[in-house]
Amino acid sequence: MQEIEKDRETLAGANLVDYGAERESFTWTAARALLDGLPAGGLNIAYEAVDRHVAHGRGDVVALRFLGDEGPGRELTYAELADETNRFANVLTGLGVAPGALMFGLSGRRPELYIAMLGALKARCGVSPLFSAFGPEPVRQRMERGHGQVLITTAAAYRQKVAPIRDELPDLHHVLLIGEGADAIDAPGVQPLAPLMESASGEFVIAPTDPEDTAFVHFTSGTTGMPKGAVHVHEAVVAHHVTGRLVLDLHPGDVYWCTADPGWVTGTSYGLVAPLTCGVTCIVDEAEFDAVRWYRILEEQRVTVWYTAPTALRMLMKAGPAAHAGRDLSGVRHVCSVGEPLNPEVVTWGDEELGLAIHDTWWQTETGAIMVANYAALPIRPGSMGRPVPGIDVRLVRHDDAGERVLEEDGSPVLVEEAGEEGELAIRAPWPSMMRAYLGAPERYAACFAGSEAASGKPLWYLSGDLARIDADGYVWFVGRGDDVIKSAGHLIGPFEVESVLMEHPAVAEAGVIGVPDPMVGEQVKAFVELKTGFEPSDGLRRELVALARRRLGSAVAPRQIDFLPHLPLTQSGKIMRRVLKARELGLPEGDLSTLGSTP
Ligand code: WT7
């Protein structure tokens, strides 16, 4: 078995050195005791992330350092962040926004967005950050389902994505604008944030917060239906903090850079919450990916811990050695990756060309925090996602030949016993950052679990939908997704959402959307379209459909390719057989669909 070994120096100071001993002694109660809890009672993420450090005399440490897209950035110490987030909490309270309301965010990675997210948590409001490359349709679906009362966004995003759908969002009472032209929009409830912040008080006492109160709602896509809002609570901070220590190996004094956008769960759980609870300095780059810029940031900012994604690493690999020539990356102590399969070649490249060991980690929007990981002081098996985090019990559920879960009569899942046998990755419920609901969709939530301690005395398992193997030493190997959801550049895309928009076009009778393998971004979105009688395929029509999709869905979700087919394969009940489309696209026999993972 090929392994990447670590040198003694790395071993010495790491937070997790003896995996077996750590698993053995770990308890969530002890993990909770690493945090303070609110002086007034309960547990609030923003207090643990910000105010706690000020209370312990660490207010002068830089919490967030924003690197401007073009101009200079902005730096906030923990003390300044406490003041600013208090102001935002007072702004919300002053507007009459009650605890329990949901605030959406829709902007690039700007300081005001980060301040607003933490400030809203202080006011005990929920926070749902949206990806800024979403078009009006994904924004509408999410805000409608979440009954968002507050939106923090820019004037440009408001005009382009929110104004056209404002009528469909009756619950949206307050739109707070940040950035350029924030005072230029005259619409009900829309106002610039800056003057409100200026006149707000920097004092705010967080009221006792029930650890089970909603903190974040992260939308994620499934195979069918519209996006699901995974509800996460303040208690999740216990898992964020522990994984920040044990997986990201964060120590006081670290400079940490998470390259994910807060519009996705990684960008909040690990771009904001986990590192701040560990008291480190977080780098936030406001610009988009650029290989030369990224290497410069690693060197100039003296980044010690870096959390990024396979697509970005593959793009760095493609940029070649010229992009990092002359750069000293020796300050980078620990590198982790998440979101999609990390090819072994990338791990080898990182080790050999950059001198950086890349540690794969696995988790999902629903799990809220890292569940499986490679650890700083332990050998890496390239291609493996690593081993379960202490406190987390990971097993595999057997699937039958038709790809269906095998369940006992009492509903509990049949677990794989043999090392190396494939099954569906399942996690024993509960754990602190486990989602508590899908907003307004209790039946979809219930379908994520099998077994019942109450009914059978057997454990309850969360079913991830991912297929994996576990080797004899407990390392987990990703096999593929068990469903039709598409992973492109680390982002989940629901085929149904794309199909629904294509069906809006008067020429379209049926649409089927799949992910086709792509060496750089993992999968590209491809659509197959059957036209109504009287319409003929043409390049003009194809361009029209692409334009429609981009306008409605945004660049992050729209298909890159559209093919016309005389007939789409349908089941007897009229559902698109996406797996048949995929098998045909890949030139596989249509019966042999079991191994269609998203591995590039
Ligand atoms: C899906 C979850 C992870 C938080 C951000 C994405 C895929 C995740 C890996 C990995 C192979 C991975 C899975 C998973 N995935 N990590 N290390 N290797 N695949 O969260 O958007 O909810 O996506 O991403 O398919 O189910 P998400």
CSV table of C-alpha atoms and ligand atoms in Angstrom, one decimal, residues 220 264-266 337-342 360-366 385 464 466 478 481 487 490-492, ligand 1:
chain,number,residue,atom,x,y,z
A,220,THR,CA,-28.6,21.5,-1.3
A,264,TRP,CA,-21.7,26.7,0.1
A,265,VAL,CA,-21.5,24.9,3.4
A,266,THR,CA,-17.7,24.6,3.4
A,337,SER,CA,-9.3,19.1,0.4
A,338,VAL,CA,-13.0,18.5,0.2
A,339,GLY,CA,-16.1,18.3,-2.0
A,340,GLU,CA,-15.3,15.9,-4.8
A,341,PRO,CA,-13.0,13.0,-5.5
A,342,LEU,CA,-9.4,13.9,-5.0
A,360,ASP,CA,-8.7,14.5,1.7
A,361,THR,CA,-11.7,15.0,3.9
A,362,TRP,CA,-15.3,13.9,3.3
A,363,TRP,CA,-18.6,15.4,4.5
A,364,GLN,CA,-21.9,16.8,3.2
A,365,THR,CA,-24.2,19.8,3.6
A,366,GLU,CA,-26.3,17.5,5.8
A,385,MET,CA,-10.8,9.9,2.1
A,464,SER,CA,-25.5,9.6,2.9
A,466,ASP,CA,-22.6,8.0,-1.4
A,478,PHE,CA,-15.1,6.8,-2.3
A,481,ARG,CA,-22.8,8.8,-5.8
A,487,LYS,CA,-21.0,17.5,-8.9
A,490,GLY,CA,-17.3,20.9,-6.2
A,491,HIS,CA,-20.9,22.3,-6.4
A,492,LEU,CA,-24.0,20.1,-6.2
B,1,WT7,C1,-21.1,15.4,-1.7
B,1,WT7,C2,-21.6,16.4,-0.7
B,1,WT7,C3,-18.2,18.5,1.7
B,1,WT7,C4,-18.8,19.7,2.0
B,1,WT7,C5,-19.1,20.5,0.8
B,1,WT7,C6,-19.9,19.7,-0.2
B,1,WT7,C7,-19.1,14.6,-2.5
B,1,WT7,C8,-17.6,15.4,-0.7
B,1,WT7,C9,-15.8,14.2,-1.1
B,1,WT7,C10,-14.6,13.6,-1.1
B,1,WT7,C11,-15.4,12.4,-3.0
B,1,WT7,C12,-16.8,13.9,-2.0
B,1,WT7,C13,-19.9,13.5,-2.1
B,1,WT7,C14,-20.9,14.1,-1.1
B,1,WT7,N1,-17.9,14.7,-1.7
B,1,WT7,N2,-16.3,15.2,-0.3
B,1,WT7,N3,-13.6,13.8,-0.3
B,1,WT7,N4,-14.4,12.6,-2.1
B,1,WT7,N5,-16.6,13.0,-3.0
B,1,WT7,O1,-21.1,19.3,0.4
B,1,WT7,O2,-22.3,20.0,-1.6
B,1,WT7,O3,-23.4,18.6,0.2
B,1,WT7,O4,-21.7,17.6,-1.3
B,1,WT7,O5,-19.8,15.8,-2.2
B,1,WT7,O6,-20.7,13.0,-3.2
B,1,WT7,O7,-22.1,13.4,-0.9
B,1,WT7,P1,-22.2,18.9,-0.6
